[in-house]
C-alpha cells in the first residue's frame, strides 16, 4: 500500500514545490538545469522553456550550483551577486541512494530589502531572547578580571597580588573593606581566575533579603513547602552555584540562626531544601565580604566564632580610596571610559581643577562615590566634553569649607589659645563651625525631619543633604 508522496497528483506536487520554495532550481552532475520553477524564472527574467536543459551558469548570474553538484558540499545562506543586487541562496547536494546526482538551489531572499523586511519582523523576538539570555548569563558569570582592578599604591597592589595568588585554589576567602571599595570586583576576579571559572558565580546580598526568606533563597524549597511555593519547587543559590563560586556579600548582616545553618553547609558540604528530606551534595567555593568588624561582633556574640574561622581562611583587606589618592586619576579615567559607553559620548576629560579636587577629597563613599560624582558630571555637561568645577556636586564645590569645619569639630586636641594668647581661627573654619551648629539645632527642633529643617534654614533639601553628609550628621 502506497502511503507516500507518490499518491499525490503531479500537478499537486508542482504547486507544492512552488509554494514551499518560492524560487527553486535543480541541476544534474554536469550543472545542466533539469528543473526550474516559474517564480525563479520570473525573478531571472526568463522562461522555463529557455532555461531548462541549459548550463546553470548561463542562466543564473554568478551561480555555483554546478560546483556544488560536483563537490557534494552544501553552501547555506550564501550571498550571491545578481541583477545589480545581492540575493541570499541555499545550495544543497542531491543524493539518490547514496549517489551524488546533482544539486538543488533555493533563494531565501532575492534582495537585501527583502531580508531587511524579514529581519524587522523577527528582530523583536530575537531582542527578547537576547535580553533573557544576557540577564541569565550576567547573573551567573563573572564580569571582571584582575586587569579591571585599577591601582598602583603599595597597599592595593599587596591585596591584589594576594587575591591573584590564592584564586587558583579552593579555600574560602573573606574580603574586608569599607562600602564602595570594590569587594565585589575582587570576588569576580578571583572566580574568573580560578579553576571554577566555567561554572556559575552566584551573588547574594545577605543584608537585602528579609530574614524569613533567606533560607529558601540560599537552599531552595520543595513543592508545597509553604503557601505560594512554586510547583516543582525551586533551586537555591547554593544549588545554582554547584561546582562554581558563591559570593556572600554583607555576611556580617546575616542573622545568627541562619549563620548556624550556613556553618553546617560548609562543614557537611550538603544542603537540604526547605520542606525537603533528602540532603543534596554541593561543591562550592565561598567568598564572603563585609565592611563590619567581625572580630568585635564575635566578642559581642553577634557573629558565630566557628563560622568566622570557617570563612576567614584567606583574609584580604581592600584599602579605602582615601588611602590610595595616587590611584584616583587612573580610576577616574577608567570610570569615565565606562560612562562614555553608557551615555554614548566620546573624549570626556577632566579639568586640572576638577582632578585636583578629586585628589584632595576624603571619599567616604570610596570608588562608588567617585563613580556617582563622575556620572552626575556627565549628565549635566552641555556643549563641552570637559568636566569643570561647576559640573561637580555642590558638596564638592564647597569641599574646602566643609573639610575645615570637620577638622575644627573633630580635632579633640584643638585649643582656643596657645600660651595664654587668644587665637583667631580662619573665617572659613569659623563659618563651617557655625553652619554645622545651625544644622544640628534645626534638626533637633524638627525631630530629625530634614525637609522641615531645610525650610527653617532657608536652603533646599538637596543642599541640606549634601551638608549633612560632609559634616557627618545622621
Tab-separated table of C-alpha atoms in Angstrom:
chain	number	residue	atom	x	y	z
A	1	UNK	CA	0.000	0.000	0.000
A	2	UNK	CA	1.499	3.277	-1.124
A	3	UNK	CA	1.174	5.894	1.617
A	4	UNK	CA	3.991	8.166	0.388
A	5	UNK	CA	4.134	11.291	-1.744
A	6	UNK	CA	3.543	9.181	-4.873
A	7	UNK	CA	-0.168	9.258	-4.077
A	8	UNK	CA	-0.266	12.955	-4.923
A	9	UNK	CA	-1.034	14.029	-8.496
A	10	UNK	CA	1.909	15.572	-10.388
A	11	UNK	CA	0.176	18.978	-10.627
A	12	UNK	CA	-0.218	18.973	-6.895
A	13	UNK	CA	3.458	18.239	-6.389
A	14	UNK	CA	4.428	21.008	-8.792
A	15	UNK	CA	2.288	23.525	-6.946
A	16	UNK	CA	3.538	22.336	-3.528
A	17	UNK	CA	7.151	22.925	-4.669
A	18	UNK	CA	6.248	26.416	-5.851
A	19	UNK	CA	4.533	27.246	-2.571
A	20	UNK	CA	7.150	25.719	-0.269
A	21	UNK	CA	10.255	27.010	-2.001
A	22	UNK	CA	9.135	30.090	-3.973
A	23	UNK	CA	12.317	30.053	-6.151
A	24	UNK	CA	13.991	26.690	-6.808
A	25	UNK	CA	16.339	25.188	-9.385
A	26	UNK	CA	17.628	21.611	-9.807
A	27	UNK	CA	20.735	20.667	-11.829
A	28	UNK	CA	22.374	17.351	-12.657
A	29	UNK	CA	26.025	16.339	-12.079
A	30	UNK	CA	27.070	18.331	-15.161
A	31	UNK	CA	25.361	21.525	-13.955
A	32	UNK	CA	22.568	21.296	-16.539
A	33	UNK	CA	19.220	22.681	-15.374
A	34	UNK	CA	16.703	19.826	-15.094
A	35	UNK	CA	14.017	21.795	-13.261
A	36	UNK	CA	13.333	25.452	-12.528
A	37	UNK	CA	10.040	26.806	-11.264
A	38	UNK	CA	8.101	29.808	-12.634
A	39	UNK	CA	8.874	32.024	-9.635
A	40	UNK	CA	12.628	31.665	-10.217
A	41	UNK	CA	12.200	32.275	-13.976
A	42	UNK	CA	10.208	35.439	-13.269
A	43	UNK	CA	12.956	36.616	-10.900
A	44	UNK	CA	15.598	35.950	-13.589
A	45	UNK	CA	13.570	37.481	-16.415
A	46	UNK	CA	13.420	34.267	-18.458
A	47	UNK	CA	11.055	31.351	-19.092
A	48	UNK	CA	11.035	27.677	-18.189
A	49	UNK	CA	11.464	26.755	-21.852
A	50	UNK	CA	14.559	28.938	-22.287
A	51	UNK	CA	16.201	27.857	-19.014
A	52	UNK	CA	15.620	24.092	-18.964
A	53	UNK	CA	18.457	21.912	-20.325
A	54	UNK	CA	20.863	24.858	-20.275
A	55	UNK	CA	24.112	25.129	-18.249
A	56	UNK	CA	23.126	26.771	-14.997
A	57	UNK	CA	25.946	29.345	-15.163
A	58	UNK	CA	24.493	30.619	-18.462
A	59	UNK	CA	21.094	31.247	-16.903
A	60	UNK	CA	21.860	32.309	-13.316
A	61	UNK	CA	24.468	35.019	-12.864
A	62	UNK	CA	27.399	34.038	-10.581
A	63	UNK	CA	25.839	30.636	-9.927
A	64	UNK	CA	27.773	27.969	-8.030
A	65	UNK	CA	25.200	25.212	-8.483
A	66	UNK	CA	27.443	23.310	-10.929
A	67	UNK	CA	30.250	23.399	-8.329
A	68	UNK	CA	28.055	22.021	-5.541
A	69	UNK	CA	26.844	19.290	-7.930
A	70	UNK	CA	30.494	18.214	-8.327
A	71	UNK	CA	31.819	18.634	-4.752
A	72	UNK	CA	28.779	17.473	-2.810
A	73	UNK	CA	29.413	20.309	-0.283
A	74	UNK	CA	26.350	22.308	0.783
A	75	UNK	CA	26.522	26.127	0.795
A	76	UNK	CA	23.956	27.653	3.116
A	77	UNK	CA	22.839	31.280	3.399
A	78	UNK	CA	25.387	32.258	0.738
A	79	UNK	CA	25.423	35.808	-0.638
A	80	UNK	CA	25.270	35.815	-4.443
A	81	UNK	CA	25.614	38.970	-6.592
A	82	UNK	CA	22.830	39.030	-9.195
A	83	UNK	CA	20.817	41.615	-11.159
A	84	UNK	CA	22.899	44.508	-9.763
A	85	UNK	CA	21.975	43.410	-6.252
A	86	UNK	CA	22.657	40.536	-3.885
A	87	UNK	CA	20.461	37.589	-3.010
A	88	UNK	CA	20.844	35.018	-0.255
A	89	UNK	CA	20.765	31.446	-1.544
A	90	UNK	CA	20.974	27.875	-0.247
A	91	UNK	CA	22.678	25.175	-2.352
A	92	UNK	CA	22.259	21.510	-1.403
A	93	UNK	CA	23.905	18.438	-2.965
A	94	UNK	CA	21.289	15.945	-4.203
A	95	UNK	CA	21.950	12.302	-3.265
A	96	UNK	CA	19.806	9.421	-4.511
A	97	UNK	CA	20.575	6.037	-2.916
A	98	UNK	CA	23.882	7.442	-1.653
A	99	UNK	CA	24.910	8.565	-5.149
A	100	UNK	CA	25.506	12.258	-5.897
A	101	UNK	CA	23.246	13.036	-8.845
A	102	UNK	CA	23.108	16.829	-8.829
A	103	UNK	CA	22.174	19.827	-6.670
A	104	UNK	CA	19.152	21.783	-5.508
A	105	UNK	CA	19.191	25.559	-5.083
A	106	UNK	CA	16.704	27.850	-3.378
A	107	UNK	CA	16.574	31.615	-2.971
A	108	UNK	CA	15.971	32.660	0.632
A	109	UNK	CA	15.841	36.409	-0.065
A	110	UNK	CA	16.024	37.861	-3.560
A	111	UNK	CA	17.489	41.195	-2.377
A	112	UNK	CA	18.721	42.929	0.774
A	113	UNK	CA	15.426	44.789	1.168
A	114	UNK	CA	13.523	41.515	1.384
A	115	UNK	CA	15.930	40.328	4.089
A	116	UNK	CA	15.555	43.651	5.902
A	117	UNK	CA	11.759	43.387	5.930
A	118	UNK	CA	12.002	39.855	7.266
A	119	UNK	CA	14.548	40.789	9.923
A	120	UNK	CA	12.309	43.609	11.154
A	121	UNK	CA	9.597	41.042	11.860
A	122	UNK	CA	11.819	38.690	13.823
A	123	UNK	CA	14.082	41.280	15.494
A	124	UNK	CA	11.726	41.948	18.428
A	125	UNK	CA	11.693	38.200	19.160
A	126	UNK	CA	15.494	37.996	18.928
A	127	UNK	CA	15.840	41.051	21.174
A	128	UNK	CA	13.597	39.472	23.783
A	129	UNK	CA	15.525	36.181	23.645
A	130	UNK	CA	18.840	38.018	23.952
A	131	UNK	CA	17.515	40.049	26.871
A	132	UNK	CA	16.654	36.954	28.885
A	133	UNK	CA	19.808	35.134	27.769
A	134	UNK	CA	22.068	38.041	28.730
A	135	UNK	CA	20.357	38.562	32.066
A	136	UNK	CA	20.707	34.885	32.877
A	137	UNK	CA	24.369	34.853	31.867
A	138	UNK	CA	25.135	38.090	33.706
A	139	UNK	CA	23.633	36.683	36.851
A	140	UNK	CA	25.765	33.549	36.803
A	141	UNK	CA	29.104	34.597	35.331
A	142	UNK	CA	31.931	36.869	36.392
A	143	UNK	CA	32.140	40.268	34.707
A	144	UNK	CA	35.570	41.418	35.880
A	145	UNK	CA	39.143	40.179	35.800
A	146	UNK	CA	42.249	41.277	37.688
A	147	UNK	CA	43.001	43.718	34.861
A	148	UNK	CA	39.864	45.627	35.893
A	149	UNK	CA	41.291	46.241	39.379
A	150	UNK	CA	42.979	49.608	38.845
A	151	UNK	CA	45.691	50.924	41.161
A	152	UNK	CA	49.414	51.056	41.858
A	153	UNK	CA	49.520	52.047	45.531
A	154	UNK	CA	51.545	49.550	47.619
A	155	UNK	CA	48.641	48.623	49.905
A	156	UNK	CA	46.316	47.958	46.973
A	157	UNK	CA	48.933	46.024	44.984
A	158	UNK	CA	49.566	43.827	48.030
A	159	UNK	CA	45.858	42.941	48.263
A	160	UNK	CA	45.560	42.376	44.512
A	161	UNK	CA	48.626	40.090	44.372
A	162	UNK	CA	47.340	38.049	47.310
A	163	UNK	CA	43.922	37.671	45.630
A	164	UNK	CA	45.541	36.600	42.365
A	165	UNK	CA	47.807	34.103	44.137
A	166	UNK	CA	45.031	32.372	46.074
A	167	UNK	CA	42.451	32.495	43.251
A	168	UNK	CA	43.700	29.197	41.765
A	169	UNK	CA	42.859	27.305	44.972
A	170	UNK	CA	39.501	26.361	46.504
A	171	UNK	CA	39.815	27.834	50.010
A	172	UNK	CA	37.241	30.229	51.466
A	173	UNK	CA	38.026	33.929	51.105
A	174	UNK	CA	36.958	36.791	53.361
A	175	UNK	CA	37.068	40.259	51.785
A	176	UNK	CA	37.225	43.121	54.280
A	177	UNK	CA	36.741	46.743	53.282
A	178	UNK	CA	34.558	49.814	53.518
A	179	UNK	CA	31.459	50.086	51.354
A	180	UNK	CA	32.306	51.013	47.785
A	181	UNK	CA	35.932	49.853	47.813
A	182	UNK	CA	35.386	47.155	45.175
A	183	UNK	CA	34.913	43.960	47.187
A	184	UNK	CA	32.558	42.534	44.563
A	185	UNK	CA	35.069	43.257	41.788
A	186	UNK	CA	37.657	41.267	43.738
A	187	UNK	CA	35.184	38.374	44.049
A	188	UNK	CA	34.551	38.411	40.285
A	189	UNK	CA	38.277	38.476	39.510
A	190	UNK	CA	39.053	35.617	41.912
A	191	UNK	CA	36.334	33.452	40.362
A	192	UNK	CA	37.376	34.331	36.804
A	193	UNK	CA	40.982	33.314	37.541
A	194	UNK	CA	40.043	30.076	39.297
A	195	UNK	CA	39.531	26.506	38.028
A	196	UNK	CA	35.813	27.120	38.628
A	197	UNK	CA	35.577	29.895	36.043
A	198	UNK	CA	33.454	27.795	33.648
A	199	UNK	CA	30.881	27.186	36.354
A	200	UNK	CA	28.480	29.750	37.877
A	201	UNK	CA	29.337	32.712	40.059
A	202	UNK	CA	26.227	33.318	42.160
A	203	UNK	CA	25.917	36.531	44.190
A	204	UNK	CA	23.676	37.149	47.168
A	205	UNK	CA	23.457	40.185	49.424
A	206	UNK	CA	22.756	38.913	52.932
A	207	UNK	CA	21.560	42.351	54.064
A	208	UNK	CA	18.979	42.865	51.324
A	209	UNK	CA	16.898	39.697	51.767
A	210	UNK	CA	14.284	39.534	54.556
A	211	UNK	CA	15.262	37.067	57.277
A	212	UNK	CA	12.232	34.820	56.703
A	213	UNK	CA	13.152	34.415	53.013
A	214	UNK	CA	16.896	33.973	53.403
A	215	UNK	CA	16.852	30.201	53.998
A	216	UNK	CA	14.730	29.450	50.919
A	217	UNK	CA	16.872	31.817	48.829
A	218	UNK	CA	20.084	30.093	49.876
A	219	UNK	CA	18.925	26.473	49.963
A	220	UNK	CA	15.756	26.406	47.828
A	221	UNK	CA	12.471	24.699	48.662
A	222	UNK	CA	10.360	21.702	47.692
A	223	UNK	CA	6.920	21.850	46.161
A	224	UNK	CA	4.296	22.514	48.831
A	225	UNK	CA	6.879	23.585	51.419
A	226	UNK	CA	4.801	26.684	52.177
A	227	UNK	CA	1.877	28.675	50.819
A	228	UNK	CA	2.822	30.132	47.455
A	229	UNK	CA	5.680	27.698	46.790
A	230	UNK	CA	6.220	27.109	43.064
A	231	UNK	CA	5.129	23.834	41.543
A	232	UNK	CA	8.138	21.578	41.332
A	233	UNK	CA	9.982	23.581	43.973
A	234	UNK	CA	12.922	25.900	43.375
A	235	UNK	CA	16.689	25.623	43.453
A	236	UNK	CA	18.505	27.795	45.957
A	237	UNK	CA	21.651	29.853	45.374
A	238	UNK	CA	23.913	27.051	46.588
A	239	UNK	CA	22.478	24.573	44.087
A	240	UNK	CA	22.800	27.121	41.292
A	241	UNK	CA	26.421	27.694	42.261
A	242	UNK	CA	27.344	23.999	42.348
A	243	UNK	CA	30.958	23.457	41.208
A	244	UNK	CA	31.307	27.227	40.997
A	245	UNK	CA	31.544	30.095	43.475
A	246	UNK	CA	29.005	31.745	45.767
A	247	UNK	CA	29.630	35.328	46.833
A	248	UNK	CA	28.020	36.189	50.169
A	249	UNK	CA	28.090	39.963	50.356
A	250	UNK	CA	27.476	41.723	53.684
A	251	UNK	CA	27.957	38.444	55.580
A	252	UNK	CA	28.094	40.443	58.805
A	253	UNK	CA	24.373	41.160	58.445
A	254	UNK	CA	23.358	37.500	58.335
A	255	UNK	CA	21.050	36.571	61.268
A	256	UNK	CA	22.537	34.247	63.906
A	257	UNK	CA	20.012	31.485	63.219
A	258	UNK	CA	20.997	31.485	59.556
A	259	UNK	CA	24.694	31.507	60.462
A	260	UNK	CA	24.237	28.105	62.150
A	261	UNK	CA	22.698	26.611	59.011
A	262	UNK	CA	25.411	28.098	56.815
A	263	UNK	CA	28.092	26.623	59.083
A	264	UNK	CA	26.553	23.154	58.699
A	265	UNK	CA	26.598	23.518	54.916
A	266	UNK	CA	30.285	24.452	54.962
A	267	UNK	CA	31.116	21.520	57.257
A	268	UNK	CA	28.993	18.810	55.628
A	269	UNK	CA	29.118	20.089	52.022
A	270	UNK	CA	25.426	19.380	51.593
A	271	UNK	CA	22.176	21.304	51.807
A	272	UNK	CA	18.548	20.471	52.412
A	273	UNK	CA	15.791	22.397	50.691
A	274	UNK	CA	13.063	23.916	52.834
A	275	UNK	CA	10.460	21.185	53.204
A	276	UNK	CA	12.873	18.575	51.858
A	277	UNK	CA	14.121	15.360	53.471
A	278	UNK	CA	16.997	14.373	51.201
A	279	UNK	CA	20.430	16.009	51.535
A	280	UNK	CA	21.863	17.412	48.284
A	281	UNK	CA	25.634	17.326	47.804
A	282	UNK	CA	27.168	20.660	46.795
A	283	UNK	CA	30.698	21.686	45.876
A	284	UNK	CA	31.085	25.453	46.023
A	285	UNK	CA	33.783	27.915	46.909
A	286	UNK	CA	32.747	30.574	49.401
A	287	UNK	CA	33.790	34.195	49.000
A	288	UNK	CA	32.327	36.354	51.759
A	289	UNK	CA	32.583	40.111	52.156
A	290	UNK	CA	31.761	42.660	54.814
A	291	UNK	CA	32.512	46.198	55.943
A	292	UNK	CA	31.875	45.236	59.571
A	293	UNK	CA	34.405	44.342	62.270
A	294	UNK	CA	33.656	40.622	62.562
A	295	UNK	CA	36.160	40.101	65.390
A	296	UNK	CA	34.283	42.619	67.507
A	297	UNK	CA	30.942	41.041	66.529
A	298	UNK	CA	32.290	37.649	67.643
A	299	UNK	CA	33.255	39.134	71.020
A	300	UNK	CA	29.772	40.657	71.355
A	301	UNK	CA	28.074	37.369	70.442
A	302	UNK	CA	26.611	38.790	67.233
A	303	UNK	CA	28.593	36.524	64.911
A	304	UNK	CA	29.411	32.845	65.394
A	305	UNK	CA	33.064	32.272	66.178
A	306	UNK	CA	33.174	28.864	64.441
A	307	UNK	CA	31.649	30.339	61.270
A	308	UNK	CA	34.122	33.224	61.375
A	309	UNK	CA	37.029	30.767	61.412
A	310	UNK	CA	35.486	28.820	58.519
A	311	UNK	CA	35.202	31.971	56.419
A	312	UNK	CA	38.449	33.606	57.476
A	313	UNK	CA	40.764	31.073	55.816
A	314	UNK	CA	42.195	33.695	53.473
A	315	UNK	CA	41.625	37.281	54.552
A	316	UNK	CA	42.070	40.087	52.034
A	317	UNK	CA	41.744	43.688	53.211
A	318	UNK	CA	40.899	46.206	50.497
A	319	UNK	CA	42.145	49.718	51.306
A	320	UNK	CA	39.750	52.692	51.165
A	321	UNK	CA	40.189	55.283	48.434
A	322	UNK	CA	41.431	57.895	50.916
A	323	UNK	CA	44.496	55.685	51.494
A	324	UNK	CA	45.327	55.455	47.787
A	325	UNK	CA	44.937	59.008	46.499
A	326	UNK	CA	47.588	58.484	43.794
A	327	UNK	CA	45.296	55.917	42.153
A	328	UNK	CA	42.445	58.403	41.708
A	329	UNK	CA	43.470	59.748	38.239
A	330	UNK	CA	43.713	56.226	36.764
A	331	UNK	CA	40.492	55.062	38.443
A	332	UNK	CA	38.596	58.203	37.362
A	333	UNK	CA	39.805	57.827	33.768
A	334	UNK	CA	38.736	54.185	33.701
A	335	UNK	CA	35.314	55.077	35.105
A	336	UNK	CA	34.902	57.835	32.509
A	337	UNK	CA	35.553	55.365	29.679
A	338	UNK	CA	32.816	53.101	31.077
A	339	UNK	CA	30.409	56.008	31.467
A	340	UNK	CA	31.142	57.200	27.919
A	341	UNK	CA	29.790	53.910	26.574
A	342	UNK	CA	26.706	54.175	28.739
A	343	UNK	CA	25.951	57.770	27.733
A	344	UNK	CA	27.126	57.478	24.098
A	345	UNK	CA	29.800	60.148	24.452
A	346	UNK	CA	33.442	60.256	23.461
A	347	UNK	CA	36.543	62.103	24.672
A	348	UNK	CA	35.209	63.243	28.049
A	349	UNK	CA	38.027	64.668	30.174
A	350	UNK	CA	38.509	66.500	33.465
A	351	UNK	CA	39.922	69.962	34.013
A	352	UNK	CA	43.015	70.346	36.174
A	353	UNK	CA	40.923	71.978	38.936
A	354	UNK	CA	38.474	69.048	38.934
A	355	UNK	CA	41.234	66.455	39.085
A	356	UNK	CA	42.904	68.381	41.896
A	357	UNK	CA	39.586	68.493	43.767
A	358	UNK	CA	39.114	64.736	43.338
A	359	UNK	CA	42.636	64.109	44.589
A	360	UNK	CA	42.061	66.128	47.767
A	361	UNK	CA	38.618	64.813	48.666
A	362	UNK	CA	38.329	62.268	51.521
A	363	UNK	CA	35.896	59.948	49.609
A	364	UNK	CA	33.871	58.424	52.459
A	365	UNK	CA	31.870	56.563	49.795
A	366	UNK	CA	35.049	55.312	48.101
A	367	UNK	CA	35.041	54.286	44.408
A	368	UNK	CA	31.253	54.055	44.317
A	369	UNK	CA	31.018	57.697	45.357
A	370	UNK	CA	33.637	58.679	42.752
A	371	UNK	CA	31.648	56.928	40.029
A	372	UNK	CA	28.452	58.697	41.127
A	373	UNK	CA	30.222	62.075	41.049
A	374	UNK	CA	31.506	61.466	37.504
A	375	UNK	CA	28.142	60.164	36.310
A	376	UNK	CA	26.452	63.261	37.708
A	377	UNK	CA	29.013	65.461	35.941
A	378	UNK	CA	28.471	63.774	32.560
A	379	UNK	CA	24.714	64.190	32.944
A	380	UNK	CA	24.996	67.978	33.253
A	381	UNK	CA	27.620	68.543	30.534
A	382	UNK	CA	26.353	70.892	27.830
A	383	UNK	CA	28.261	71.809	24.677
A	384	UNK	CA	31.563	70.551	26.047
A	385	UNK	CA	33.394	67.335	26.824
A	386	UNK	CA	35.422	68.807	29.678
A	387	UNK	CA	34.215	68.384	33.240
A	388	UNK	CA	34.652	71.673	35.119
A	389	UNK	CA	34.128	72.561	38.763
A	390	UNK	CA	30.585	73.756	38.056
A	391	UNK	CA	29.654	70.228	36.932
A	392	UNK	CA	30.562	68.695	40.300
A	393	UNK	CA	28.003	68.208	43.099
A	394	UNK	CA	27.587	71.141	45.451
A	395	UNK	CA	29.242	69.371	48.375
A	396	UNK	CA	32.437	69.006	46.321
A	397	UNK	CA	32.364	72.618	45.182
A	398	UNK	CA	32.160	73.689	48.868
A	399	UNK	CA	34.550	70.967	49.950
A	400	UNK	CA	37.183	73.229	51.483
A	401	UNK	CA	34.722	74.899	53.830
A	402	UNK	CA	33.345	71.524	54.899
A	403	UNK	CA	36.745	69.965	55.431
A	404	UNK	CA	37.967	72.860	57.556
A	405	UNK	CA	34.807	72.724	59.603
A	406	UNK	CA	35.241	68.993	60.021
A	407	UNK	CA	38.772	69.468	61.316
A	408	UNK	CA	37.593	72.098	63.829
A	409	UNK	CA	34.755	69.972	65.133
A	410	UNK	CA	36.625	66.650	65.323
A	411	UNK	CA	40.076	67.646	66.477
A	412	UNK	CA	39.910	66.857	70.185
A	413	UNK	CA	43.349	68.355	70.737
A	414	UNK	CA	42.496	71.772	69.325
A	415	UNK	CA	42.832	74.632	71.799
A	416	UNK	CA	41.331	78.080	71.914
A	417	UNK	CA	44.570	79.682	72.999
A	418	UNK	CA	48.270	78.995	72.884
A	419	UNK	CA	50.498	80.037	75.750
A	420	UNK	CA	47.737	82.210	77.108
A	421	UNK	CA	47.385	84.184	73.894
A	422	UNK	CA	43.907	84.074	72.390
A	423	UNK	CA	43.914	82.895	68.770
A	424	UNK	CA	41.568	83.724	65.913
A	425	UNK	CA	40.608	80.919	63.560
A	426	UNK	CA	40.288	81.485	59.784
A	427	UNK	CA	36.897	82.783	58.740
A	428	UNK	CA	36.099	79.661	56.683
A	429	UNK	CA	36.649	77.406	59.695
A	430	UNK	CA	34.517	79.632	61.902
A	431	UNK	CA	31.722	79.714	59.299
A	432	UNK	CA	31.848	75.925	58.950
A	433	UNK	CA	31.615	75.502	62.729
A	434	UNK	CA	28.644	77.851	62.969
A	435	UNK	CA	26.965	76.244	59.962
A	436	UNK	CA	27.107	72.780	61.487
A	437	UNK	CA	25.726	74.031	64.778
A	438	UNK	CA	22.836	75.697	62.939
A	439	UNK	CA	22.023	72.469	61.098
A	440	UNK	CA	22.141	70.424	64.298
A	441	UNK	CA	19.823	72.873	66.014
A	442	UNK	CA	17.337	72.849	63.114
A	443	UNK	CA	17.304	69.049	63.067
A	444	UNK	CA	16.751	68.954	66.801
A	445	UNK	CA	13.786	71.327	66.560
A	446	UNK	CA	12.243	69.267	63.713
A	447	UNK	CA	12.983	65.905	65.371
A	448	UNK	CA	15.300	64.925	62.533
A	449	UNK	CA	12.951	65.868	59.676
A	450	UNK	CA	15.402	67.146	57.050
A	451	UNK	CA	12.723	68.618	54.825
A	452	UNK	CA	11.396	70.802	57.646
A	453	UNK	CA	14.940	71.581	58.803
A	454	UNK	CA	15.882	72.789	55.313
A	455	UNK	CA	12.850	75.048	55.325
A	456	UNK	CA	13.867	76.521	58.694
A	457	UNK	CA	17.396	77.131	57.418
A	458	UNK	CA	16.153	78.678	54.169
A	459	UNK	CA	18.014	76.229	51.901
A	460	UNK	CA	16.994	73.436	49.554
A	461	UNK	CA	16.596	69.868	50.768
A	462	UNK	CA	19.328	68.614	48.422
A	463	UNK	CA	21.800	71.175	49.720
A	464	UNK	CA	20.986	70.198	53.307
A	465	UNK	CA	21.577	66.530	52.500
A	466	UNK	CA	24.955	67.415	50.987
A	467	UNK	CA	25.982	69.434	54.030
A	468	UNK	CA	24.824	66.717	56.429
A	469	UNK	CA	26.905	64.226	54.548
A	470	UNK	CA	30.055	66.260	54.887
A	471	UNK	CA	29.555	67.208	58.486
A	472	UNK	CA	28.705	63.549	59.157
A	473	UNK	CA	25.338	64.440	60.622
A	474	UNK	CA	22.990	61.461	60.710
